Amino acid sequence: MIATQEDMMIRKSSPICLLLVCFFAQFAYAQAAAPKVKTTQGEAAGKWIHDGKEKAFFGLPYAAPPTGDLRWKAPEPPAKWSGVRDATKFGNRCEQWHVWDDYIFTDAGPSEDCLYLNVYEPAAAKRGGKLPVMVWIHGGGFLAGAGSEPRYTNPALVAKGVIVVTLNYRLNVFGFLASEDLAKEQGGHAGNYGLMDIVAALRWVKANIGAFGGDANNVTIFGESAGSFAVSALSVAPSARGLFQKEIGESGAFFGSVIPMTSASERAKRDQAFVTSLGATSLEELRAMPADKILDAAKKQRGIGFSAVVDGSFLPESLPDAYAAGREAHVPSIIGWNRDERAGVLSKGMTAEKWKAFAKEHYGDKADEFLAAFPGNIDEQAVRSADDFTTNGFIAMGAWRWVEGQSKTGQAPVYRYRFDRPAPAEPLHPTGKYAFHSTELEYVFGTLDVRHGATWQPADRKLSDEVITYWTNFARTGDPNGGGLPQWPRYDKEKMVIHLDDPITVTLDTTRAEFEFMANEPPLRR
């Protein structure tokens, strides 16, 4: 068939037409009125993101500023406002100092006035809709972090038909001080204010997410590192019961010693000594003290740590006790960690001979039992076992105890993963061979390009989309499967683990002997 002159002209003009369509679409998006929403506190105007495919509302207060007399108290409800609130900028992050170089923020700076959250939703979401809701709890060792980190902003999860909420919560000494004076003031209970903040945010979501088109009865909480520790704590907190229906824990749980959860009585004397060192003789003086003075003192004593306590109220008992008795939240769970949470230290220069000597030195007559769990018959195997040993001792042991506890006494599906794909080399992690602690974050949020200096492969983007699909499937139904993904079996039924890599594989749990040995032996014997 011979093309006419008119056909040729149309074909030549097609790219121009396409460009014009794109231009006018962009123009229409730029000129569109800001998206608005009516919350229980008042009306807010957000902004369009992803070329108008999604809406974002930043800096929405979910609690009153915890300043002045409200410092070290349970969060109070936020105030109402009149007019239309500007929700196009992140609220301040909570008080913290610079801890890690990969923590980058896009808010105005740290402040005690920091109890704000952010909502991301599809453009088509409307009041009365029933979209699944995913509430993200950031990590940072309860020392640092915020919802304004680029890793968590503009999440690709939203494109899969969910609403994502990110939030700030009080950190460090402002979030977890548990002194004797505070216990006396608060009826014998003190501490856990940062966790109370998260519960307050979940209450806000329960009351308001319907205005964004979300289902208040289909909420998944998910977090990484300290955020995962928080998820595990909320699973036994009475005040959080019913505020979430699913949970995802990435690399951490209060079942170990990395971030310890002690009794409030044990912490009270130590924290009171810290208060005394500040020169405060009363809570009134302490609450009037400049925040930077308190934070500087905490920074100098970073080793003492401020984190959750068993206070008899917010947390009535330890997590191991609660799970042993089946008193945890019986909700579907995804729990896992990364292959190399802590690697390249003990394993540096490791050989089979050195590994056997290590076993003998630290485990004596249990050396053979240790080597059966962590074999090292050849150098390569010894290196892998050394990295597994340090990874387990750092984060994986607590997460393993959590997944085991949920599998034994929980009454809902449990899915276990290990993120195995090594991160590409970049300035902060130059080796390019480890799936280190926090590696999975950019994959989960689809924000690979915010990691400076990394060169991503097509396989990385494919894996990111697969992980996002698993996570959002789970948020929707409590089952991560579907959408043509490799089948992810239930761990509580089949003791199968999914390995998130390229390609994704599923295996029986091959590391059980490692954890069982470490559960029954001190970490090291000298």
Coordinates of C-alpha atoms in Angstrom, one line a residue:
M1 CA 0.0 0.0 0.0
I2 CA 1.5 3.4 -1.0
A3 CA 1.3 6.2 1.5
T4 CA -0.3 9.4 0.4
Q5 CA 1.2 12.8 0.9
E6 CA -1.4 13.5 3.5
D7 CA -0.4 10.2 5.4
M8 CA 3.2 11.3 5.3
M9 CA 2.4 14.7 6.7
I10 CA 0.4 13.2 9.6
R11 CA 3.2 10.7 10.4
K12 CA 5.8 13.5 10.5
S13 CA 3.6 15.7 12.7
S14 CA 2.8 12.9 15.2
P15 CA 5.9 13.6 17.5
I16 CA 5.0 17.3 17.4
C17 CA 1.4 16.5 18.4
L18 CA 2.6 14.3 21.2
L19 CA 4.9 17.1 22.5
L20 CA 2.0 19.5 22.3
V21 CA -0.3 17.1 24.2
C22 CA 2.4 16.7 26.9
F23 CA 2.9 20.5 27.1
F24 CA -0.7 21.2 27.5
A25 CA -1.1 18.4 30.1
Q26 CA 1.8 19.9 32.1
F27 CA 0.3 23.4 31.7
A28 CA -3.1 22.1 33.0
Y29 CA -1.4 20.4 35.9
A30 CA 0.6 23.5 36.8
Q31 CA -2.6 25.6 36.7
A32 CA -4.8 23.2 38.6
A33 CA -6.1 24.4 41.9
A34 CA -4.3 23.0 44.9
P35 CA -5.9 19.8 46.3
K36 CA -7.8 20.4 49.6
V37 CA -9.0 18.3 52.4
K38 CA -11.2 18.9 55.5
T39 CA -9.8 17.3 58.6
T40 CA -11.3 17.5 62.1
Q41 CA -8.9 20.4 62.9
G42 CA -9.7 22.4 59.8
E43 CA -9.2 22.6 56.0
A44 CA -5.8 22.2 54.4
A45 CA -4.4 22.8 51.0
G46 CA -1.7 20.4 49.7
K47 CA 0.0 20.1 46.4
W48 CA 0.1 17.9 43.3
I49 CA 3.1 15.6 42.8
H50 CA 4.2 13.1 40.2
D51 CA 2.9 15.3 37.3
G52 CA -0.5 15.5 38.9
K53 CA -1.0 11.8 39.4
E54 CA -0.8 12.1 43.2
K55 CA -1.7 14.5 46.0
A56 CA 0.5 15.3 49.0
F57 CA -0.4 17.1 52.3
F58 CA 2.6 18.0 54.4
G59 CA 3.0 19.2 58.0
L60 CA -0.4 18.3 59.4
P61 CA -0.4 18.5 63.2
Y62 CA -1.6 15.3 64.8
A63 CA -0.9 16.5 68.4
A64 CA -0.3 19.7 70.3
P65 CA 3.3 20.9 70.4
P66 CA 5.0 19.0 73.3
T67 CA 6.6 22.1 74.7
G68 CA 6.6 23.9 78.0
D69 CA 4.3 22.1 80.5
L70 CA 3.6 19.4 77.9
R71 CA 7.3 18.4 77.7
W72 CA 7.5 14.7 78.8
K73 CA 3.8 14.2 78.9
A74 CA 1.4 12.1 76.8
P75 CA 0.5 14.0 73.6
E76 CA -2.5 16.3 73.7
P77 CA -5.0 16.7 70.8
P78 CA -4.0 19.3 68.2
A79 CA -5.8 22.7 68.1
K80 CA -8.3 23.6 65.4
W81 CA -7.5 26.3 62.9
S82 CA -9.5 28.7 60.9
G83 CA -9.1 29.4 57.2
V84 CA -7.1 27.1 54.9
R85 CA -3.8 25.7 56.3
D86 CA -0.8 25.6 54.0
A87 CA 0.1 21.9 53.8
T88 CA 2.9 22.2 51.2
K89 CA 5.9 22.1 53.5
F90 CA 7.1 19.6 56.0
G91 CA 6.8 20.3 59.7
N92 CA 10.0 20.5 61.8
R93 CA 11.7 17.3 62.6
C94 CA 12.0 16.4 66.3
E95 CA 15.0 17.5 68.3
Q96 CA 18.1 15.6 67.3
W97 CA 21.8 16.1 66.4
H98 CA 23.6 15.0 63.3
V99 CA 24.1 11.2 63.8
W100 CA 24.5 9.6 60.3
D101 CA 25.7 11.1 57.0
D102 CA 22.9 9.4 55.0
Y103 CA 20.2 11.2 57.1
I104 CA 19.2 14.1 54.9
F105 CA 16.2 16.3 55.7
T106 CA 14.0 18.6 53.7
D107 CA 12.3 20.3 56.6
A108 CA 13.1 23.7 58.2
G109 CA 15.1 22.1 61.0
P110 CA 14.8 20.4 64.5
S111 CA 12.4 21.7 67.1
E112 CA 10.3 20.4 70.0
D113 CA 7.3 21.6 68.0
C114 CA 7.5 18.5 65.7
L115 CA 4.4 16.3 66.0
Y116 CA 3.4 16.5 62.3
L117 CA 2.5 13.9 59.7
N118 CA 2.3 13.8 55.9
V119 CA -0.3 12.1 53.7
Y120 CA 0.3 10.9 50.1
E121 CA -2.6 9.7 48.0
P122 CA -3.6 8.9 44.5
A123 CA -5.1 11.8 42.5
A124 CA -8.4 10.0 42.2
A125 CA -8.8 9.4 45.9
K126 CA -11.9 11.0 47.3
R127 CA -13.7 11.3 50.6
G128 CA -15.5 8.1 51.4
G129 CA -13.1 5.9 49.5
K130 CA -11.8 2.7 50.9
L131 CA -8.1 2.7 49.9
P132 CA -5.7 0.8 52.1
V133 CA -3.5 2.9 54.4
M134 CA 0.2 2.4 55.2
V135 CA 1.6 4.4 58.1
W136 CA 5.4 4.6 58.1
I137 CA 7.5 4.8 61.3
H138 CA 11.0 6.0 60.5
G139 CA 14.2 4.5 61.9
G140 CA 17.2 6.1 63.5
G141 CA 17.9 4.3 66.8
F142 CA 15.3 6.6 68.5
L143 CA 18.1 9.2 68.1
A144 CA 17.3 10.7 64.7
G145 CA 15.1 10.6 61.6
A146 CA 11.9 12.3 60.2
G147 CA 9.2 12.0 57.6
S148 CA 11.0 14.6 55.5
E149 CA 13.9 12.2 54.6
P150 CA 14.0 12.0 50.7
R151 CA 14.0 8.2 51.0
Y152 CA 10.4 8.3 52.2
T153 CA 9.1 11.2 50.2
N154 CA 6.9 10.8 47.1
P155 CA 6.7 7.1 47.6
A156 CA 6.0 4.8 44.6
L157 CA 3.8 2.7 46.9
V158 CA 1.0 5.2 46.2
A159 CA 0.9 4.3 42.5
K160 CA -0.2 0.9 43.6
G161 CA -3.4 2.3 45.0
V162 CA -2.7 2.9 48.7
I163 CA -2.4 6.0 50.9
V164 CA 0.9 6.5 52.7
V165 CA 1.3 8.4 55.9
T166 CA 4.7 9.4 57.3
L167 CA 5.2 11.0 60.7
N168 CA 7.6 12.5 63.2
Y169 CA 7.8 11.4 66.8
R170 CA 9.7 12.5 69.9
L171 CA 13.3 11.1 70.1
N172 CA 16.0 10.5 72.5
V173 CA 15.8 12.3 75.9
F174 CA 12.6 14.2 74.8
G175 CA 10.9 11.0 73.8
F176 CA 12.0 8.5 76.4
L177 CA 13.2 10.1 79.6
A178 CA 11.9 8.0 82.5
S179 CA 13.1 9.7 85.7
E180 CA 11.9 9.2 89.3
D181 CA 10.3 12.7 89.3
L182 CA 8.3 11.9 86.2
A183 CA 7.1 8.6 87.6
K184 CA 5.9 10.4 90.8
E185 CA 4.1 13.0 88.8
Q186 CA 2.5 10.5 86.4
G187 CA 1.1 7.9 88.9
G188 CA 4.2 5.6 88.8
H189 CA 4.5 5.6 85.1
A190 CA 7.1 7.4 83.0
G191 CA 8.8 7.3 79.6
N192 CA 7.6 6.0 76.2
Y193 CA 6.4 9.5 75.0
G194 CA 7.8 8.9 71.5
L195 CA 5.7 5.7 71.2
M196 CA 2.7 7.5 72.6
D197 CA 3.1 10.0 69.8
I198 CA 2.9 7.2 67.2
V199 CA -0.4 6.0 68.9
A200 CA -1.7 9.6 68.7
A201 CA -0.8 9.7 65.0
L202 CA -2.7 6.5 64.5
R203 CA -5.7 7.9 66.3
W204 CA -5.5 10.9 64.0
V205 CA -5.5 8.6 61.0
K206 CA -8.5 6.7 62.4
A207 CA -10.4 10.0 62.7
N208 CA -9.3 11.7 59.5
I209 CA -8.1 9.3 56.8
G210 CA -11.6 8.8 55.4
A211 CA -11.5 12.5 54.3
F212 CA -8.5 11.5 52.1
G213 CA -10.3 8.4 50.7
G214 CA -8.6 5.9 53.0
D215 CA -10.1 3.0 54.9
A216 CA -9.7 3.7 58.7
N217 CA -10.2 0.0 59.3
N218 CA -7.5 -1.2 56.9
V219 CA -4.3 0.3 58.3
T220 CA -0.8 -1.3 58.0
I221 CA 2.0 0.0 60.3
F222 CA 5.4 -0.5 58.9
G223 CA 8.9 0.6 60.0
E224 CA 12.6 0.0 59.7
S225 CA 15.3 -0.3 62.4
A226 CA 14.0 1.7 65.4
G227 CA 10.7 2.0 63.4
S228 CA 10.5 -1.8 63.4
F229 CA 11.3 -1.8 67.1
A230 CA 8.3 0.6 67.5
V231 CA 6.0 -1.7 65.4
S232 CA 6.9 -4.6 67.7
A233 CA 6.2 -2.5 70.8
L234 CA 2.8 -1.3 69.4
S235 CA 1.8 -4.9 68.9
V236 CA 1.6 -5.3 72.7
A237 CA 0.5 -1.8 73.7
P238 CA -3.1 -1.8 74.8
S239 CA -3.7 1.8 73.6
A240 CA -2.7 0.8 70.0
R241 CA -5.1 -2.1 69.8
G242 CA -7.6 -1.7 67.0
L243 CA -5.7 1.2 65.4
F244 CA -3.9 -1.1 62.9
Q245 CA -4.9 -4.3 61.2
K246 CA -1.5 -5.4 59.7
E247 CA 2.2 -4.9 60.5
I248 CA 5.5 -5.0 58.7
G249 CA 8.8 -5.0 60.6
E250 CA 12.0 -4.4 58.7
S251 CA 15.2 -5.1 60.7
G252 CA 14.4 -4.9 64.4
A253 CA 12.4 -5.8 67.4
F254 CA 12.4 -5.4 71.2
F255 CA 13.5 -9.0 71.7
G256 CA 17.2 -8.4 72.1
S257 CA 19.8 -6.1 73.6
V258 CA 20.7 -3.8 70.7
I259 CA 18.0 -1.3 71.8
P260 CA 17.1 -2.7 75.2
M261 CA 13.7 -2.4 76.8
T262 CA 14.3 -2.3 80.6
S263 CA 11.8 -1.8 83.4
A264 CA 10.8 1.7 84.3
S265 CA 12.1 1.2 87.8
E266 CA 15.5 0.1 86.5
R267 CA 15.7 3.2 84.3
A268 CA 14.3 5.7 86.9
K269 CA 17.4 6.0 89.0
R270 CA 19.8 6.4 86.1
D271 CA 17.6 9.0 84.4
Q272 CA 17.1 10.9 87.6
A273 CA 20.9 11.1 87.9
F274 CA 21.0 12.5 84.4
V275 CA 18.4 15.2 85.3
T276 CA 20.5 16.1 88.4
S277 CA 23.6 16.5 86.3
L278 CA 21.7 19.2 84.4
G279 CA 21.3 21.2 87.6
A280 CA 17.5 21.0 87.6
T281 CA 15.9 20.6 91.1
S282 CA 12.3 20.2 89.9
L283 CA 10.3 19.2 86.9
E284 CA 9.2 22.8 86.6
E285 CA 12.9 23.9 86.2
L286 CA 13.6 21.0 83.9
R287 CA 10.7 21.9 81.6
A288 CA 11.8 25.5 81.5
M289 CA 15.3 24.6 80.5
P290 CA 16.4 25.3 76.9
A291 CA 16.0 22.3 74.7
D292 CA 19.5 22.6 73.3
K293 CA 21.1 22.4 76.7
I294 CA 19.2 19.1 77.4
L295 CA 20.1 17.7 74.0
D296 CA 23.8 18.6 74.3
A297 CA 23.9 16.8 77.7
A298 CA 22.3 13.8 76.1
K299 CA 24.7 13.8 73.2
K300 CA 27.7 13.8 75.5
Q301 CA 26.2 10.7 77.3
R302 CA 25.0 9.0 74.2
G303 CA 26.0 5.6 75.5
I304 CA 23.4 5.6 78.2
G305 CA 20.6 5.6 75.6
F306 CA 17.0 6.6 75.9
S307 CA 14.4 4.2 74.6
A308 CA 11.2 2.3 75.5
V309 CA 10.6 1.0 79.0
V310 CA 8.2 -1.5 80.5
D311 CA 6.2 1.1 82.5
G312 CA 3.2 -0.9 83.6
S313 CA 0.8 1.3 81.7
F314 CA 1.6 2.0 78.0
L315 CA 3.7 -1.2 78.0
P316 CA 2.4 -3.4 80.8
E317 CA 4.9 -6.2 80.2
S318 CA 8.0 -7.1 78.1
L319 CA 7.5 -8.3 74.6
P320 CA 8.8 -11.9 75.2
D321 CA 6.3 -12.3 78.1
A322 CA 3.4 -10.8 76.1
Y323 CA 4.1 -13.1 73.1
A324 CA 4.7 -16.2 75.2
A325 CA 1.2 -15.7 76.6
G326 CA -0.4 -14.8 73.3
R327 CA -1.2 -11.3 74.3
E328 CA 0.1 -9.6 71.2
A329 CA -2.0 -8.1 68.5
H330 CA -3.2 -11.0 66.3
V331 CA -2.8 -9.3 62.9
P332 CA -1.0 -10.5 59.7
S333 CA 2.7 -9.8 59.8
I334 CA 5.7 -9.4 57.5
I335 CA 8.9 -9.6 59.5
G336 CA 12.4 -9.8 58.1
W337 CA 15.9 -8.3 57.9
N338 CA 18.8 -7.8 55.5
R339 CA 21.5 -10.4 54.8
D340 CA 24.4 -8.2 55.8
E341 CA 23.0 -6.0 58.6
R342 CA 26.5 -5.8 60.1
A343 CA 29.2 -7.3 57.9
G344 CA 32.8 -6.8 56.8
V345 CA 34.3 -6.3 60.3
L346 CA 34.8 -9.7 62.0
S347 CA 35.0 -11.3 58.6
K348 CA 37.8 -9.0 57.4
G349 CA 40.8 -11.3 56.6
M350 CA 38.9 -14.3 58.0
T351 CA 40.1 -17.8 57.1
A352 CA 38.9 -21.2 58.0
E353 CA 41.8 -21.6 60.4
K354 CA 41.1 -18.3 62.1
W355 CA 37.4 -19.1 62.3
K356 CA 38.0 -22.4 64.1
A357 CA 40.4 -20.6 66.5
F358 CA 37.7 -17.9 67.1
A359 CA 35.2 -20.7 68.0
K360 CA 37.6 -22.3 70.4
E361 CA 38.5 -19.0 72.1
H362 CA 35.0 -17.8 72.6
Y363 CA 33.0 -21.0 73.0
G364 CA 35.4 -23.5 74.5
D365 CA 33.8 -26.9 74.8
K366 CA 30.9 -25.6 72.7
A367 CA 33.1 -24.8 69.8
D368 CA 32.0 -27.8 67.7
E369 CA 28.4 -26.9 68.3
F370 CA 29.2 -23.3 67.3
L371 CA 30.9 -24.5 64.1
A372 CA 28.0 -26.7 63.2
A373 CA 25.7 -23.7 63.2
F374 CA 28.3 -21.3 61.7
P375 CA 30.5 -23.6 59.5
G376 CA 33.9 -22.5 58.2
N377 CA 35.5 -25.4 56.5
I378 CA 36.9 -23.2 53.7
D379 CA 37.9 -19.6 53.8
E380 CA 34.9 -18.4 51.8
Q381 CA 32.5 -20.2 54.1
A382 CA 34.3 -18.8 57.2
V383 CA 33.8 -15.2 55.8
R384 CA 30.1 -15.8 55.3
S385 CA 29.6 -17.3 58.7
A386 CA 31.4 -14.4 60.4
D387 CA 29.1 -12.0 58.6
D388 CA 26.1 -14.0 59.6
F389 CA 27.3 -14.1 63.2
T390 CA 27.7 -10.3 63.5
T391 CA 24.4 -9.7 61.6
N392 CA 22.5 -11.9 64.0
G393 CA 24.1 -10.4 67.0
F394 CA 23.3 -6.9 65.8
I395 CA 19.7 -7.0 64.6
A396 CA 18.6 -10.3 63.2
M397 CA 18.4 -12.2 66.5
G398 CA 15.7 -9.9 67.9
A399 CA 13.7 -10.0 64.7
W400 CA 14.0 -13.8 64.6
R401 CA 12.6 -14.0 68.1
W402 CA 9.8 -11.8 67.1
V403 CA 8.9 -13.8 64.0
E404 CA 9.1 -17.0 66.0
G405 CA 6.9 -15.7 68.8
Q406 CA 4.3 -14.5 66.4
S407 CA 4.4 -17.8 64.6
K408 CA 3.9 -19.8 67.9
T409 CA 1.1 -17.8 69.6
G410 CA -0.3 -15.5 66.9
Q411 CA -3.6 -16.2 65.3
A412 CA -2.9 -14.6 61.9
P413 CA -0.5 -15.2 58.9
V414 CA 3.2 -14.6 59.3
Y415 CA 5.5 -14.0 56.3
R416 CA 9.3 -13.9 56.7
Y417 CA 11.8 -12.3 54.3
R418 CA 15.5 -11.7 53.9
F419 CA 16.7 -8.9 51.7
D420 CA 19.7 -10.3 49.9
R421 CA 20.5 -7.9 47.0
P422 CA 23.8 -6.1 47.6
A423 CA 23.6 -2.4 47.3
P424 CA 25.6 -0.7 44.5
A425 CA 28.8 1.0 45.5
E426 CA 28.5 4.6 46.6
P427 CA 30.6 6.9 48.8
L428 CA 29.1 5.9 52.1
H429 CA 29.2 2.1 51.2
P430 CA 32.1 1.8 48.7
T431 CA 32.4 -2.0 48.6
G432 CA 29.2 -2.7 46.7
K433 CA 28.9 -6.2 48.0
Y434 CA 26.6 -6.0 51.1
A435 CA 22.9 -5.8 51.7
F436 CA 23.7 -3.6 54.7
H437 CA 21.3 -2.2 57.4
S438 CA 18.7 0.0 55.7
T439 CA 19.6 -1.2 52.1
E440 CA 16.0 -2.1 51.4
L441 CA 14.5 1.4 52.1
E442 CA 14.8 2.9 48.7
Y443 CA 13.5 -0.3 47.2
V444 CA 10.5 -0.3 49.4
F445 CA 9.7 3.3 48.6
G446 CA 10.8 3.3 45.0
T447 CA 13.2 6.1 45.7
L448 CA 16.4 4.6 44.4
D449 CA 17.6 7.8 42.7
V450 CA 17.9 9.7 46.0
R451 CA 20.9 7.6 47.0
H452 CA 23.8 9.8 46.0
G453 CA 26.5 8.2 43.9
A454 CA 24.8 4.9 43.3
T455 CA 24.5 3.4 39.8
W456 CA 21.4 1.3 39.6
Q457 CA 20.8 -1.6 37.3
P458 CA 17.5 -2.6 35.6
A459 CA 17.4 -5.5 38.0
D460 CA 17.3 -3.1 40.9
R461 CA 14.3 -1.2 39.5
K462 CA 12.6 -4.5 38.8
L463 CA 13.2 -5.7 42.4
S464 CA 11.9 -2.4 43.8
D465 CA 8.7 -2.8 41.9
E466 CA 8.3 -6.4 43.1
V467 CA 8.9 -5.4 46.7
I468 CA 6.4 -2.5 46.4
T469 CA 3.9 -4.9 45.0
Y470 CA 4.4 -7.4 47.8
W471 CA 4.1 -4.7 50.4
T472 CA 1.0 -3.1 48.9
N473 CA -0.7 -6.4 48.2
F474 CA -0.2 -7.2 51.9
A475 CA -1.6 -3.8 52.9
R476 CA -4.7 -4.4 50.8
T477 CA -5.5 -8.0 51.8
G478 CA -3.1 -9.3 54.5
D479 CA -1.5 -11.5 51.9
P480 CA 1.5 -10.3 49.9
N481 CA 0.9 -12.6 47.0
G482 CA -0.6 -11.7 43.6
G483 CA 0.2 -9.7 40.5
G484 CA 2.3 -12.5 38.9
L485 CA 4.9 -12.4 41.7
P486 CA 6.8 -15.5 42.9
Q487 CA 4.7 -17.2 45.5
W488 CA 5.5 -16.2 49.1
P489 CA 4.5 -19.0 51.5
R490 CA 3.5 -18.4 55.1
Y491 CA 6.3 -18.8 57.5
D492 CA 4.0 -19.8 60.4
K493 CA 2.7 -22.8 58.3
E494 CA 5.7 -23.9 56.1
K495 CA 8.8 -22.3 57.7
M496 CA 9.7 -20.9 54.3
V497 CA 11.7 -17.7 53.7
I498 CA 11.5 -15.5 50.7
H499 CA 14.9 -14.0 49.5
L500 CA 14.4 -10.6 47.9
D501 CA 17.1 -10.5 45.2
D502 CA 17.3 -10.9 41.5
P503 CA 15.8 -13.3 41.0
I504 CA 13.5 -13.7 44.0
T505 CA 13.8 -17.2 45.5
V506 CA 12.0 -19.1 48.2
T507 CA 13.8 -21.6 50.5
L508 CA 13.3 -23.5 53.7
D509 CA 14.8 -21.7 56.7
T510 CA 18.4 -22.7 56.5
T511 CA 19.6 -20.5 59.3
R512 CA 17.6 -21.9 62.2
A513 CA 20.6 -23.6 63.7
E514 CA 22.4 -20.3 64.0
F515 CA 19.6 -18.6 65.9
E516 CA 18.9 -21.6 68.1
F517 CA 22.6 -21.7 69.1
M518 CA 22.8 -18.0 69.8
A519 CA 19.5 -18.1 71.8
N520 CA 20.9 -20.6 74.2
E521 CA 24.5 -19.2 74.5
P522 CA 25.9 -15.9 75.5
P523 CA 27.0 -13.9 72.4
L524 CA 30.7 -14.4 73.3
R525 CA 32.6 -16.2 75.9
R526 CA 36.0 -15.1 77.0

